[in-house]
Amino acid sequence: MTHMDLHPPSSVEELKASTRVLAFDIFGTVVDWHGSIMREVQTLYPTVDANAFALAWRAGYQPAMARVRSGELGWTRIDELHRLILETLLPQFGLTHLSEAERVHLNRVWHRLDAWSDSVAGLARLKKKYTICSLSNGNIGLLTHMAKRAGLPWDCVLSAEVFRAYKPDPATYLGVAQVFDLQAHAVMLCAAHHDDLQAARACGLRTAYIERPFEFGVSQLKAVSPQPGNDLHARDIHALADLLGC
Amino acid sequence: MTHMDLHPPSSVEELKASTRVLAFDIFGTVVDWHGSIMREVQTLYPTVDANAFALAWRAGYQPAMARVRSGELGWTRIDELHRLILETLLPQFGLTHLSEAERVHLNRVWHRLDAWSDSVAGLARLKKKYTICSLSNGNIGLLTHMAKRAGLPWDCVLSAEVFRAYKPDPATYLGVAQVFDLQAHAVMLCAAHHDDLQAARACGLRTAYIERPFEFGVSQLKAVSPQPGNDLHARDIHALADLLGC
């Protein structure tokens, strides 16, 4: 018996009635990390291959979190992990001349990511009916600065930092339900990543897949066809609001 | 040598330039717990002395937190502490006939507190220049529901629940600075309670006192004259925005 037998996809009417909180993955789902980093790097360091730089920085992310999960590193915020990865990239991209202030500034690009064009208005629609929050491995300060700059209208910023665990640790998904005194199925994770959604579903959360075919840029298009198990599949956050009748 | 020697009150210009985050106490400072609870109790249970009920509920708060601090209770969210106190009040106020559903609903009145009339607009002004967050012993869910209902425009909801410690534990005040990667003096605690402000000041935070003479209702006016040590003294949140040039 799999979790899909335990939690069969629900009717949309049932979902609308039972869902209270929409928790959003951030990097790639709500904001365009690849395009934002590429644009900054192109402006600041025009000789660098900005596409390769953005992809390499993001590719270091899972291995860096794995070092924390394994216990090799103690609890570490993503700001620090981004910096560790950045230090390994600078020699590869001919940027070892950067001063400490320049490195600090570049590392903070993750606080300055632009939202996808539908995110702000789509979230505002959803917020009228649901409690909307982030659920990201990004740290609270990063997510707060990002929201303030991009105008993301969160009711509440939730982060791995609150739960002292990274997704896909169940403590993060179940933590959202506990914060709001809800059963897991009253929380829906909205994300552009099937592994994140699958882990949430295994904890009893509802799930909505958001297509983001350009997450990795135009040179590396992402397959976004529907996969079984998700309660909803939406082209973007406006489409999610349409599906949920907001 | 006292902390006042280490951190003398700053000039307003220096404060404006060095402050990045305004962290707000909530109960009494941003929302009117006394009036809100009185109004609900008067409506639901007209025979009860609503003023005495509100005061007694709030009076149970510090002793309940003391049971957690002493280790008698494990980490407990304020929702649960409010319920423990409520159970002791029901016999005193002739309300033992309340059903479980009625008790749950009444306990959630703390999620439904009304903002003081200046809070929403004053915070919106401050938000244009500063990062504004809550720093309350209230739990994240309570603060989020309250903000959503009352329209409080937080950039970020911070709570004792994030730091697993209640104010005046230094972990809470210093926690705000750590979340935003700031030195303590770049954070200003804004509160209507001198003990809270004093504890924050001892951690190196800046402090702003907000007058709330009616915090305990008209039957128990609160002295609100300036006390030494606070960097700012404001009649309300609009006046704070005036002082900070917002």
Short mmCIF file of C-alpha atoms in Angstrom, two decimals, chain A residues 35 40 66 105 172 174 189 227:
data_model
loop_
_atom_site.label_atom_id
_atom_site.label_comp_id
_atom_site.label_asym_id
_atom_site.label_seq_id
_atom_site.Cartn_x
_atom_site.Cartn_y
_atom_site.Cartn_z
CA GLY A 35 17.42 34.56 -14.98
CA GLU A 40 23.36 40.35 -12.38
CA ALA A 66 23.93 17.04 2.06
CA HIS A 105 27.37 41.64 -2.49
CA THR A 172 9.42 20.89 7.48
CA LEU A 174 4.57 18.64 9.10
CA LEU A 189 2.54 22.43 -1.00
CA GLN A 227 2.79 13.38 -13.14
#
